[in-house]
Amino acid sequence: MGSCEEIPDVPVDATDAALLPRTLEVLDLVGTAVGSVACLATSRALKKVVLNGSNVTSAGILGLERIATLEELHLVGTTEVDSVASLATSRALKKLI
């Protein structure tokens, strides 16, 4: 597993995160093999994304800064994330763990 389109049991075209439930506020992918969540960049309601211990990479978080509602991002134990510089432009992000 490496990207959003490979998350099982989620009937979502990874190129269109707008298909996610408009009310989805929390996404927990702890310990998964997902390497990219960049497809979430068009989310309209996500407030919290938890990626602890996942295989997400620095490139895989690109675009999360565009989520106007994202207040909290958890990256504990994500050994492939070596830069969070892209998140500097996020207006809503209050907590980066």
GROMACS .gro file of C-alpha atoms in nm:
model
   97
    1MET     CA    1   0.000   0.000   0.000
    2GLY     CA    2   0.138   0.336  -0.087
    3SER     CA    3  -0.127   0.594  -0.152
    4CYS     CA    4  -0.486   0.695  -0.088
    5GLU     CA    5  -0.623   0.499  -0.379
    6GLU     CA    6  -0.495   0.183  -0.214
    7ILE     CA    7  -0.677   0.227   0.117
    8PRO     CA    8  -0.910  -0.074   0.130
    9ASP     CA    9  -1.283  -0.045   0.188
   10VAL     CA   10  -1.294   0.323   0.098
   11PRO     CA   11  -1.506   0.381  -0.213
   12VAL     CA   12  -1.319   0.696  -0.308
   13ASP     CA   13  -1.139   0.787  -0.626
   14ALA     CA   14  -0.805   0.905  -0.493
   15THR     CA   15  -0.797   1.188  -0.740
   16ASP     CA   16  -1.113   1.337  -0.593
   17ALA     CA   17  -1.116   1.356  -0.214
   18ALA     CA   18  -1.429   1.567  -0.253
   19LEU     CA   19  -1.608   1.233  -0.269
   20LEU     CA   20  -1.527   1.177   0.096
   21PRO     CA   21  -1.818   1.244   0.326
   22ARG     CA   22  -1.841   1.621   0.358
   23THR     CA   23  -1.868   1.583   0.733
   24LEU     CA   24  -1.555   1.366   0.777
   25GLU     CA   25  -1.352   1.554   1.037
   26VAL     CA   26  -1.109   1.291   1.168
   27LEU     CA   27  -0.907   1.039   0.969
   28ASP     CA   28  -0.699   0.785   1.162
   29LEU     CA   29  -0.448   0.585   0.958
   30VAL     CA   30  -0.223   0.480   1.249
   31GLY     CA   31   0.016   0.200   1.162
   32THR     CA   32  -0.097   0.163   0.802
   33ALA     CA   33   0.124   0.112   0.499
   34VAL     CA   34  -0.017   0.424   0.333
   35GLY     CA   35   0.269   0.633   0.193
   36SER     CA   36   0.072   0.929   0.064
   37VAL     CA   37  -0.234   1.124   0.170
   38ALA     CA   38  -0.180   1.406  -0.077
   39CYS     CA   39  -0.516   1.320  -0.234
   40LEU     CA   40  -0.682   1.464   0.077
   41ALA     CA   41  -0.577   1.816  -0.023
   42THR     CA   42  -0.925   1.896  -0.150
   43SER     CA   43  -1.097   1.790   0.171
   44ARG     CA   44  -1.352   2.040   0.297
   45ALA     CA   45  -1.403   1.925   0.656
   46LEU     CA   46  -1.099   1.737   0.787
   47LYS     CA   47  -0.986   1.880   1.119
   48LYS     CA   48  -0.755   1.602   1.236
   49VAL     CA   49  -0.539   1.352   1.048
   50VAL     CA   50  -0.349   1.089   1.247
   51LEU     CA   51  -0.068   0.917   1.060
   52ASN     CA   52   0.140   0.788   1.352
   53GLY     CA   53   0.355   0.490   1.260
   54SER     CA   54   0.237   0.491   0.899
   55ASN     CA   55   0.460   0.477   0.592
   56VAL     CA   56   0.370   0.830   0.485
   57THR     CA   57   0.654   1.032   0.333
   58SER     CA   58   0.738   1.401   0.309
   59ALA     CA   59   0.609   1.401  -0.049
   60GLY     CA   60   0.303   1.214   0.073
   61ILE     CA   61   0.191   1.503   0.294
   62LEU     CA   62   0.223   1.766   0.023
   63GLY     CA   63  -0.108   1.939  -0.025
   64LEU     CA   64  -0.231   1.897   0.331
   65GLU     CA   65  -0.147   2.264   0.385
   66ARG     CA   66  -0.432   2.344   0.146
   67ILE     CA   67  -0.697   2.190   0.373
   68ALA     CA   68  -0.856   2.503   0.515
   69THR     CA   69  -1.004   2.315   0.812
   70LEU     CA   70  -0.702   2.102   0.914
   71GLU     CA   71  -0.610   2.198   1.270
   72GLU     CA   72  -0.419   1.892   1.385
   73LEU     CA   73  -0.172   1.655   1.216
   74HIS     CA   74  -0.004   1.364   1.394
   75LEU     CA   75   0.318   1.227   1.245
   76VAL     CA   76   0.475   1.045   1.543
   77GLY     CA   77   0.687   0.751   1.428
   78THR     CA   78   0.667   0.834   1.059
   79THR     CA   79   1.029   0.761   0.975
   80GLU     CA   80   0.993   0.864   0.610
   81VAL     CA   81   0.884   1.222   0.687
   82ASP     CA   82   1.198   1.432   0.700
   83SER     CA   83   1.043   1.769   0.619
   84VAL     CA   84   0.721   1.944   0.712
   85ALA     CA   85   0.817   2.271   0.543
   86SER     CA   86   0.516   2.251   0.313
   87LEU     CA   87   0.289   2.287   0.616
   88ALA     CA   88   0.425   2.635   0.692
   89THR     CA   89   0.163   2.792   0.468
   90SER     CA   90  -0.130   2.622   0.643
   91ARG     CA   91  -0.360   2.884   0.791
   92ALA     CA   92  -0.558   2.651   1.016
   93LEU     CA   93  -0.293   2.409   1.147
   94LYS     CA   94  -0.260   2.459   1.523
   95LYS     CA   95  -0.106   2.132   1.635
   96LEU     CA   96   0.169   1.931   1.465
   97ILE     CA   97   0.272   1.627   1.663
   0.00000   0.00000   0.00000
